[in-house]
Coordinates of C-alpha atoms in Angstrom, one line a residue:
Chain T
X244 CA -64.2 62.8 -36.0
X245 CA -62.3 65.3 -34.4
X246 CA -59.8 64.1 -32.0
X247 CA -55.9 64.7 -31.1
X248 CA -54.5 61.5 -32.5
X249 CA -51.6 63.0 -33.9
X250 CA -51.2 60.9 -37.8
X251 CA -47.7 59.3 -36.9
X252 CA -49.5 57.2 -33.8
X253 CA -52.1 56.1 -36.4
X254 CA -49.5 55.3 -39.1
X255 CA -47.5 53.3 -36.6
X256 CA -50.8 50.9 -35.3
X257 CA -51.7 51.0 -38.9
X258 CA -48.6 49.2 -39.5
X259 CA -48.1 47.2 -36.7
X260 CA -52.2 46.1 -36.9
X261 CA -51.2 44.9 -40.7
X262 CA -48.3 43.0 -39.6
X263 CA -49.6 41.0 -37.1
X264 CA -52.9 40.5 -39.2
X265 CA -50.6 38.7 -42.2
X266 CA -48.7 37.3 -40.1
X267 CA -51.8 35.5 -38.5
X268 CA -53.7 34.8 -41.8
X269 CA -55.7 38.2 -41.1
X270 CA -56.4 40.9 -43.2
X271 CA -56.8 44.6 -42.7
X272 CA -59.8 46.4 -44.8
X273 CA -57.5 47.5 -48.4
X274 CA -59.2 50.7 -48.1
X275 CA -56.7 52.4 -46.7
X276 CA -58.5 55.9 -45.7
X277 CA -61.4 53.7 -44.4
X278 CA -59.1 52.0 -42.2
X279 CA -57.2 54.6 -41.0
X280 CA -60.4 55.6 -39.8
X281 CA -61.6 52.8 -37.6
X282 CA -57.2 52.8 -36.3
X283 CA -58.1 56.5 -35.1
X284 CA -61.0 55.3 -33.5
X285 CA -58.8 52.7 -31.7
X286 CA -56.5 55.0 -30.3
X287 CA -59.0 57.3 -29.3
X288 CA -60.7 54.3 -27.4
X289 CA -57.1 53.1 -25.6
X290 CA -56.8 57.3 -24.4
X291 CA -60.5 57.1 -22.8
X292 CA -60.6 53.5 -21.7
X293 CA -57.2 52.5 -21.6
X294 CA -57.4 49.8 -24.0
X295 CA -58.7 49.7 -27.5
X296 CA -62.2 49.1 -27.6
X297 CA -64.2 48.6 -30.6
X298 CA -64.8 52.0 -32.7
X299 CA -68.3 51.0 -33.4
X300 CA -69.1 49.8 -30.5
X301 CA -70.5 51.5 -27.3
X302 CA -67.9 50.6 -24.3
X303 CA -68.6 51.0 -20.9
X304 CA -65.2 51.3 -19.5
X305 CA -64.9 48.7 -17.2
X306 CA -62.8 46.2 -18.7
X307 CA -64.2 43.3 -17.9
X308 CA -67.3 43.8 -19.1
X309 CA -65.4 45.1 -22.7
X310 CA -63.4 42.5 -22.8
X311 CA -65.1 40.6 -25.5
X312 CA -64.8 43.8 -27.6
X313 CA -61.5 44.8 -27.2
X314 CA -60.3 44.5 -31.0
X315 CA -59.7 42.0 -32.0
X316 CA -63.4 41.1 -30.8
X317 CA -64.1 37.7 -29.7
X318 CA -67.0 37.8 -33.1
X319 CA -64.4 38.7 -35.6
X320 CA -63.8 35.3 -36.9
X321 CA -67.3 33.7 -36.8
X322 CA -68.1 37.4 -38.9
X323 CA -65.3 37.0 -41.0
X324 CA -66.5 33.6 -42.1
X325 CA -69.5 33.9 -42.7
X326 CA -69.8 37.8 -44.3
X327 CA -66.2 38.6 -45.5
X328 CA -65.9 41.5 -43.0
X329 CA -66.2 41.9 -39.1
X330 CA -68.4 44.1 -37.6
X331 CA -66.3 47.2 -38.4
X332 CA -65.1 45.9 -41.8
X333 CA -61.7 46.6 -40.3
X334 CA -60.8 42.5 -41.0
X335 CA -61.9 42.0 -44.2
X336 CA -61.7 37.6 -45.4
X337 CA -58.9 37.0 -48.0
X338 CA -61.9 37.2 -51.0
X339 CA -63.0 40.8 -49.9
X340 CA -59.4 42.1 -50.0
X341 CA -58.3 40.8 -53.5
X342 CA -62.0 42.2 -54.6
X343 CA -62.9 38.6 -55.5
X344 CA -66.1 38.9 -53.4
X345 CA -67.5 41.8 -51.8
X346 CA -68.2 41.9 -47.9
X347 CA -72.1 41.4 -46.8
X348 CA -73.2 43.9 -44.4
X349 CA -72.7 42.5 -40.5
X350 CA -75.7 42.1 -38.2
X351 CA -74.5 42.5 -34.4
X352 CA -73.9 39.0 -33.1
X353 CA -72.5 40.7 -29.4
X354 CA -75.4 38.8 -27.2
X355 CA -77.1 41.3 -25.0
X356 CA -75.9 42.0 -22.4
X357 CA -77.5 39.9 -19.6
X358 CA -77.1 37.0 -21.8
X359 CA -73.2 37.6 -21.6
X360 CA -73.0 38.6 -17.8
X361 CA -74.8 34.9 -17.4
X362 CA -72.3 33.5 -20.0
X363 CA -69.3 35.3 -18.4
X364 CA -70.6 33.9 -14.4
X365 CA -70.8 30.5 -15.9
X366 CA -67.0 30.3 -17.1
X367 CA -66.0 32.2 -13.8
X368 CA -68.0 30.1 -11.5
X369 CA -65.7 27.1 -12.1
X370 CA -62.0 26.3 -13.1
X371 CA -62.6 23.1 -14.3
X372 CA -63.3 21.8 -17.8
X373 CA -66.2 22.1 -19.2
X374 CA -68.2 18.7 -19.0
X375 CA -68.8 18.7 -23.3
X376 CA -67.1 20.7 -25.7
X377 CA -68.1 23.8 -26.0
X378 CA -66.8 24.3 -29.9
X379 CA -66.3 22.3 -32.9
X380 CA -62.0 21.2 -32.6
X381 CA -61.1 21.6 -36.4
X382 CA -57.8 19.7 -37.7
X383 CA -55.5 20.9 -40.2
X384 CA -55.1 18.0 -42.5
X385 CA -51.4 19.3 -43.5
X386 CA -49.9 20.2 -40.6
X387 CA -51.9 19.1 -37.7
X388 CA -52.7 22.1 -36.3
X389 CA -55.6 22.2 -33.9
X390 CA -57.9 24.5 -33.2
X391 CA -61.2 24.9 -31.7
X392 CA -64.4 27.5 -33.2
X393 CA -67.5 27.4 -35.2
X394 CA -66.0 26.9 -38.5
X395 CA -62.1 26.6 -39.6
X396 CA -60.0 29.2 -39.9
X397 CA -59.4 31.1 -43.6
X398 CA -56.1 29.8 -43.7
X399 CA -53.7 27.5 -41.4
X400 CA -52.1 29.9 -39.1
X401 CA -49.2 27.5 -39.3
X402 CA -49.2 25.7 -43.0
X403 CA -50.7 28.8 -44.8
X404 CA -53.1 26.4 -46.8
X405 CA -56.9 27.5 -47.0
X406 CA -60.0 26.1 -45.0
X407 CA -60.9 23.5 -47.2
X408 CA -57.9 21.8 -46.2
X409 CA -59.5 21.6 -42.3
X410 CA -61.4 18.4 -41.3
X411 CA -63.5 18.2 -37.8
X412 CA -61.5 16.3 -35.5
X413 CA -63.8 16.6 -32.1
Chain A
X269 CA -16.6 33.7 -16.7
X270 CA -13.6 33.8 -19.1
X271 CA -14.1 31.9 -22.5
X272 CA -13.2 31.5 -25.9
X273 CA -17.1 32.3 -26.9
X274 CA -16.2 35.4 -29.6
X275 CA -18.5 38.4 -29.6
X276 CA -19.8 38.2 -32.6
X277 CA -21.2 34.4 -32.2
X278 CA -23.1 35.9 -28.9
X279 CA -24.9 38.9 -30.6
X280 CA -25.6 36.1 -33.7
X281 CA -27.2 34.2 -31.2
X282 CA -28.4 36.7 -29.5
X283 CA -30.0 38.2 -32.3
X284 CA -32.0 34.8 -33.1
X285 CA -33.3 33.8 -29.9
X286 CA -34.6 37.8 -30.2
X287 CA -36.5 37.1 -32.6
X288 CA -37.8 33.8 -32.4
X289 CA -39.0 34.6 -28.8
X290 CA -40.9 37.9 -30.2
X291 CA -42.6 36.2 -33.1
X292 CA -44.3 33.0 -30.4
X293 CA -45.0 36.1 -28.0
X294 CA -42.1 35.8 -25.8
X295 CA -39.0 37.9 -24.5
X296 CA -35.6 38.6 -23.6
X297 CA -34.7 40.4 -20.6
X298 CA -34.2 43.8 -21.6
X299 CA -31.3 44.4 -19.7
X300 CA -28.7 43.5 -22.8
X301 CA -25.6 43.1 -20.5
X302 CA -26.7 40.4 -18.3
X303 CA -28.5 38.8 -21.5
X304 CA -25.4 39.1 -23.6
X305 CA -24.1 37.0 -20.7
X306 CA -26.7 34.0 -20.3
X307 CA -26.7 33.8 -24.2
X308 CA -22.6 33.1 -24.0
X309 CA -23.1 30.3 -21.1
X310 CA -25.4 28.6 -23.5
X311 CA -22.7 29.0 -26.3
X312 CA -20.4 27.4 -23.4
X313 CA -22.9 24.8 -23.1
X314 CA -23.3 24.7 -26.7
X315 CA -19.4 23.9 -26.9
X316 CA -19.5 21.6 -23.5
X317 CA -22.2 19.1 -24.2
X318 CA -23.3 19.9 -28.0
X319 CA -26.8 21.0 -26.7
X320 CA -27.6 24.8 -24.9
X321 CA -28.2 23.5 -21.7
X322 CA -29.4 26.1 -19.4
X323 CA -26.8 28.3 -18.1
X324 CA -28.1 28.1 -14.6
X325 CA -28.4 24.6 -13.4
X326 CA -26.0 21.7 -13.9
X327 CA -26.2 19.4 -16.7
X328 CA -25.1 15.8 -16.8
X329 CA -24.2 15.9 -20.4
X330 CA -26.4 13.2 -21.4
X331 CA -28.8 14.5 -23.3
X332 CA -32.0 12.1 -22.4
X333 CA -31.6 13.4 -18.7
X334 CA -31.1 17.0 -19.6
X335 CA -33.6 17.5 -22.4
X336 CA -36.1 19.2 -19.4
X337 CA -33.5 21.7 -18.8
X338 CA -32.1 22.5 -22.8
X339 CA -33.3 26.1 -23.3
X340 CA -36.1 27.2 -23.5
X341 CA -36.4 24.6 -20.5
X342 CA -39.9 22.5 -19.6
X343 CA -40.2 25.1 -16.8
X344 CA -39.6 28.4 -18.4
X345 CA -43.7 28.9 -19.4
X346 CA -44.9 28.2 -15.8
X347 CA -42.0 30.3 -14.4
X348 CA -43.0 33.3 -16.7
X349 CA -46.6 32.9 -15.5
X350 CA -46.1 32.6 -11.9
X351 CA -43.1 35.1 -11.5
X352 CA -42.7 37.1 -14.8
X353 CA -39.4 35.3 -15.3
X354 CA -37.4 32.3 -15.8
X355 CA -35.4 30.2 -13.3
X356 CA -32.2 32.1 -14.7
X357 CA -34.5 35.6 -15.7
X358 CA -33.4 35.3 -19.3
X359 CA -36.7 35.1 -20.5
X360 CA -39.3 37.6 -18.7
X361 CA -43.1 38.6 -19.3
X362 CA -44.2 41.6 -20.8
X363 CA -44.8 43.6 -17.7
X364 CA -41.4 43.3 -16.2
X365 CA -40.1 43.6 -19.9
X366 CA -41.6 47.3 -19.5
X367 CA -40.7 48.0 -16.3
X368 CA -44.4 47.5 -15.1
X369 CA -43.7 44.8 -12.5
X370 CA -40.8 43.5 -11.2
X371 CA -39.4 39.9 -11.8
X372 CA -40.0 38.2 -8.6
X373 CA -37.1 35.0 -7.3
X374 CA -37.9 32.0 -9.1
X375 CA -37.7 29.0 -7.2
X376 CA -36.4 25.9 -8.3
X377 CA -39.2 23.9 -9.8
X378 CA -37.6 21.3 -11.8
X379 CA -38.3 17.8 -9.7
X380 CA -35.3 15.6 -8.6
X381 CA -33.7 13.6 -10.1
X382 CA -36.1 9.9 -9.3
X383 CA -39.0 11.9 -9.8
X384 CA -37.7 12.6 -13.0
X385 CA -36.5 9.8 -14.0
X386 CA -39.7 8.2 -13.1
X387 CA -42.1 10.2 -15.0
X388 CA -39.4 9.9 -18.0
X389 CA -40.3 5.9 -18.0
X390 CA -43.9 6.2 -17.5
X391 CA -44.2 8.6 -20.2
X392 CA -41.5 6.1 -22.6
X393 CA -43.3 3.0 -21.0
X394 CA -46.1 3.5 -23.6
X395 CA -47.1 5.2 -27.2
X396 CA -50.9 5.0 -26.2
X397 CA -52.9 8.3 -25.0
X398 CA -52.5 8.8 -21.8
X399 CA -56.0 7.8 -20.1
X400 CA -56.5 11.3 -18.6
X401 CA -55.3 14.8 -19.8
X402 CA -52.5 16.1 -17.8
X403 CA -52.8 19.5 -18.3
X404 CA -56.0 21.7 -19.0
X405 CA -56.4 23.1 -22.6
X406 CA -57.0 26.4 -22.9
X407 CA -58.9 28.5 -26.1
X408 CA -58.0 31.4 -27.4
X409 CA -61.7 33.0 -27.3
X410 CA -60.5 35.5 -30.5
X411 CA -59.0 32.7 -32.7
X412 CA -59.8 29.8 -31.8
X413 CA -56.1 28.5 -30.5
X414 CA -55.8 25.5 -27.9
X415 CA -52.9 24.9 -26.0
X416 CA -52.3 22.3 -22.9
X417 CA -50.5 24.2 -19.6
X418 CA -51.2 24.5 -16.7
X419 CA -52.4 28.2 -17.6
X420 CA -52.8 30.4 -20.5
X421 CA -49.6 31.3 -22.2
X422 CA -49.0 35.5 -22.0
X423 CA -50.2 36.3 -25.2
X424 CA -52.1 34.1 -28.1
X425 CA -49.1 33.2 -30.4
X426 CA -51.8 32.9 -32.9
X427 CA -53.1 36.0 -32.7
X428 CA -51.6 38.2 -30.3
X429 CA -54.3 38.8 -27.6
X430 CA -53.5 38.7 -24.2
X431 CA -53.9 35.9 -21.5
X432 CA -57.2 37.5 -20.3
X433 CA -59.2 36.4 -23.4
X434 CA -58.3 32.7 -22.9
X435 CA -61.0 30.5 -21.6
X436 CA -60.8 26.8 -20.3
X437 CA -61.8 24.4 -22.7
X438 CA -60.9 21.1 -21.6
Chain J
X246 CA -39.8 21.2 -69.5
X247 CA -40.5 23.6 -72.0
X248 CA -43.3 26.1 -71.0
X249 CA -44.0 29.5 -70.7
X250 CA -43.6 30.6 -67.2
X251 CA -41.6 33.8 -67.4
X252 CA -38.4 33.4 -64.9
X253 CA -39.4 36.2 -62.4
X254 CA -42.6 34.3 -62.0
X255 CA -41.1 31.4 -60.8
X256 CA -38.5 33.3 -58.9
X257 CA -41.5 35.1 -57.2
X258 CA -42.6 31.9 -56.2
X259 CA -39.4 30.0 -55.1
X260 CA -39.1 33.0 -52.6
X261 CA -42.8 33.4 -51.0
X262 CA -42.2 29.5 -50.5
X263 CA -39.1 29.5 -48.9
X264 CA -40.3 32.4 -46.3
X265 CA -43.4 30.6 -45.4
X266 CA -41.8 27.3 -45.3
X267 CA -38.7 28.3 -42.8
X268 CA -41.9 30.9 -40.7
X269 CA -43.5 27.5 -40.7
X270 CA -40.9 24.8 -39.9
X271 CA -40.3 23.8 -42.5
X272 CA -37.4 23.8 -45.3
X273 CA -36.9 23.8 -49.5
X274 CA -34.7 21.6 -50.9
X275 CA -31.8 23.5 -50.7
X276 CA -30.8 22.5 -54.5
X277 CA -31.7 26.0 -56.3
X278 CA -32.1 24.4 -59.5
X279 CA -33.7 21.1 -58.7
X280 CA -36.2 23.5 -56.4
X281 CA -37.0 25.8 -58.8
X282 CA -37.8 23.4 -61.5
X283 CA -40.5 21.9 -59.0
X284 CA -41.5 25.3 -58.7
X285 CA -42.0 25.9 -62.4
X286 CA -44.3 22.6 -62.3
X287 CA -46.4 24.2 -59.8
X288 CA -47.0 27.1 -61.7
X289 CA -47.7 25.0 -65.0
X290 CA -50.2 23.3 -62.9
X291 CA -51.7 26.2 -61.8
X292 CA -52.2 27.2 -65.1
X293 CA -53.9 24.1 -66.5
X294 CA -56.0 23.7 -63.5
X295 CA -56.1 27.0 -61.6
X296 CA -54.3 25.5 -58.3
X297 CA -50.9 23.9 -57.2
X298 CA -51.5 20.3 -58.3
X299 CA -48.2 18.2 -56.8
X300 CA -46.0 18.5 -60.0
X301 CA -45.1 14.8 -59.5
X302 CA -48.6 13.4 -59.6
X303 CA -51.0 13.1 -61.9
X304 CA -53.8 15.5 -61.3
X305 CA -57.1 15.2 -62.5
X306 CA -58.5 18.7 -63.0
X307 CA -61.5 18.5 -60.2
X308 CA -60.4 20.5 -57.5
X309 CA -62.3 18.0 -54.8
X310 CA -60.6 15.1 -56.0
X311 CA -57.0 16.4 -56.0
X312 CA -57.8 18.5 -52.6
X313 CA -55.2 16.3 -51.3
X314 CA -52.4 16.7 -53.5
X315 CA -52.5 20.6 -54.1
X316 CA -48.8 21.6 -53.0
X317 CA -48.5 21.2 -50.2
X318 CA -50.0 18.2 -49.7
X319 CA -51.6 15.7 -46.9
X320 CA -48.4 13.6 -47.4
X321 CA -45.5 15.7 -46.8
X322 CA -45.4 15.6 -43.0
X323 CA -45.4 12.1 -42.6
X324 CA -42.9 11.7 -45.5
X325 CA -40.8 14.6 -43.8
X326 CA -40.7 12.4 -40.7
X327 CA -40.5 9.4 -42.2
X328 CA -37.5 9.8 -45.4
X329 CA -36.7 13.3 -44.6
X330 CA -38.7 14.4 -47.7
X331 CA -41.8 15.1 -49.4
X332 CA -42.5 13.2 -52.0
X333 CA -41.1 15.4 -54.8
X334 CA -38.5 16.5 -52.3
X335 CA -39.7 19.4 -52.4
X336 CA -39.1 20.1 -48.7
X337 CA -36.6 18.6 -47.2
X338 CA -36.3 18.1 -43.1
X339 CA -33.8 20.3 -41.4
X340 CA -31.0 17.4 -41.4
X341 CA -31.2 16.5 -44.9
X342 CA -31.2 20.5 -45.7
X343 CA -27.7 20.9 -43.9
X344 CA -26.5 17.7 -45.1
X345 CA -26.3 15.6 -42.2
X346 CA -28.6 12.5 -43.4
X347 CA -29.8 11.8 -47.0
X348 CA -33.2 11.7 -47.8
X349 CA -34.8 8.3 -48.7
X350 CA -36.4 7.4 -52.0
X351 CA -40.1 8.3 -50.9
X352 CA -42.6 5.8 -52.0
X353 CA -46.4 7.0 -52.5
X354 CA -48.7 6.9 -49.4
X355 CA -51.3 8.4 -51.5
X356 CA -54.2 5.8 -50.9
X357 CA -55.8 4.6 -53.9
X358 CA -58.6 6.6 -55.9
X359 CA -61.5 4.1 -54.7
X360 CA -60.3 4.3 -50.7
X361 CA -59.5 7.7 -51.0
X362 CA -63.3 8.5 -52.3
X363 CA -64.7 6.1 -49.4
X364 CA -62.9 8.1 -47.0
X365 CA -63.8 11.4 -48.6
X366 CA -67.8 10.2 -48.8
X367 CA -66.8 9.1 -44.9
X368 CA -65.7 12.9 -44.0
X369 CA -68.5 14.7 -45.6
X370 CA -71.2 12.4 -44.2
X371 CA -71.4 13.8 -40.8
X372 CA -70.8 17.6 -40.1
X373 CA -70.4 15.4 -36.0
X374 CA -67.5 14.8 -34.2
X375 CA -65.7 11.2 -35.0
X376 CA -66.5 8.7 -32.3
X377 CA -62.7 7.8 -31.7
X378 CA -59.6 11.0 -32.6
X379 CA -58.2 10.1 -36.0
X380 CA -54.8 10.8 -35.1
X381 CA -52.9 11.1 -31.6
X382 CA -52.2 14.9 -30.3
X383 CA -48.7 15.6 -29.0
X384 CA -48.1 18.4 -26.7
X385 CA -44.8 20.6 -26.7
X386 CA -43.6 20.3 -23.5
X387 CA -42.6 23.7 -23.3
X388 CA -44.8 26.0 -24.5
X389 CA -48.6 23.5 -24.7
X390 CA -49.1 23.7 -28.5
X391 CA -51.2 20.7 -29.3
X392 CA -51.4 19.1 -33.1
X393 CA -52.7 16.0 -34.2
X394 CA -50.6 13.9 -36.4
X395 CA -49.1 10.7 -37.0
X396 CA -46.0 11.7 -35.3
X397 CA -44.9 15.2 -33.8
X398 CA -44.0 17.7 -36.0
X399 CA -39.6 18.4 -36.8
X400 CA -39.7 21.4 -34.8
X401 CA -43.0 23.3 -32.5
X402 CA -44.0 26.0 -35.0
X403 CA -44.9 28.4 -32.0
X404 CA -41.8 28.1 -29.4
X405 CA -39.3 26.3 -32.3
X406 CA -38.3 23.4 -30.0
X407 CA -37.3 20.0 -32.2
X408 CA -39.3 17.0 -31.9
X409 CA -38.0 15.4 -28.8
X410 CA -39.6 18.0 -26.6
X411 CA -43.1 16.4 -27.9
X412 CA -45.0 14.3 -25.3
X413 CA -48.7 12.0 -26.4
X414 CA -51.1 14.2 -24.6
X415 CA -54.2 12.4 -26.5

């Protein structure tokens, strides 16, 4: 991919992108060339679109409708859980990185789009809660820590100890 | 505001309250000089009433009628939402942090005195639930994060994605 | 204890702990020695059984049935709240680490092995949402994070308030 990313802006997100990821129980893909790859493709997103878009993706350039695609995507976690990687195989689960498992190729799981214009309408047409839940509320049984998606996270964000340690709460 | 506070104990705090507000997705104001000086009225405070009280508003030295206003104060998340800084602009958002926006004048929103005092008992009065939720909870749509204000915090602590991917979810 | 854990190994250890213990909230005994011979037992344990069995309980060797006791376990919070220690004393609270209260013999909370499978068989019978919440949520008042425990945690792991900014929110 030809582009004008100069390789100190890549080597800087790189960076940041893998501090933040550990930080938050996350991990970048350990193939470091393959990665720096799919950071490029970020950055050359953020100087189209102004933010930064999913390299494997097709964005439109209106923000809003991106929105669930701006990395990290709103489908990297159920992805992560359930095939080691996310779409991009930029995230890669705990397993993948340490080579324990490898990562199952991703099907798209982005509903089409008039499926998520009607999805989006629905949570704009009202401020008020929902009337049932509209995830699974997951409960650290260390710490406490709350949170609310298809299946618990890989590790606490908080405690650090792994999913089998989560119990449904709600 | 002549003190005894040393230099060094200001840029120690300083230099902690820096950090801890970076890592939960908050921040100083950048302008160091005037921060240098809110951080040595809560060392005052610190010294005064054995708690950092904020430097801005008058504390009663009890600490069960000032524990609203020990920093970061009740009213500091709202504040940052609704104005891009705190009552006393120590802590600001991102977007004045970069010069994008400008800090607005933050009005006083902590409630008198009987109205606080009242809302103290009812909430001491009893350990059950409360029997409705008094604040929204909002979901971080990337990881999963809940959180009960009265909106979104700036950024997911969790995992760093801004306000805008936060939906309602209770 | 005479074993063969090589001294970096537990040194390695001791210091991965300690960083995601203060990140977290939380504290090590502040007694090297006593700390790092709890740490050695860890390691032992992960040897004989291939996770971080409590070193002061009796594991059995089945991973589901000690899910509750790997280090660290489904006790130490309420302990921390309740003595100012885990059970090994492990952690410590933040005022027994800087010495201002002593930290209370700890007795076992651990239910026994027959209630403890009951409640296990309970959990895994129903993927569903319990009817009533198992625990109350408290809310930090300043910055919304939610967690559901027996009582609030020592210190909000997200905007580092201590315990008396919590509020019962469920």
């Amino acid at each position: 991919m030809p582009n004008d990313i100069p390789d100190e802006e890549v080597d800087r997100l790189y960076t940041e992108l893998d501090a933040e990821a550990e930080a938050g129980g996350y991990h970048l893909n350990p193939d470091r060339e393959f990665t720096r790859g799919l950071v490029c493709g970020l950055l050359v997103n953020r100087d189209r679109y102004g933010y930064i878009a999913c390299p494997c993706r097709l964005a439109t350039g209106r923000r809003e409708d991106d929105l669930d695609i701006i990395c990290p995507c709103d489908y990297r976690d159920p992805d992560l859980a359930e095939y080691g990687a996310c779409y991009c195989a930029l995230y890669v689960s705990a397993d993948v990185k340490t080579g324990k498992r490898e990562a199952e190729p991703v099907p798209e799981r982005r509903p089409p789009r008039p499926e998520r214009k009607k999805m989006r309408e629905e949570r704009e047409s009202t401020s008020a809660a929902p009337s049932t839940l509209a995830y699974p509320v997951w409960r650290c049984r260390v710490c406490g820590y709350l949170c609310a998606r298809n299946a618990p996270p890989e590790i606490c964000p908080i405690c650090r100890v792994p999913r089998e340690r989560f119990e449904r709460f709600m």
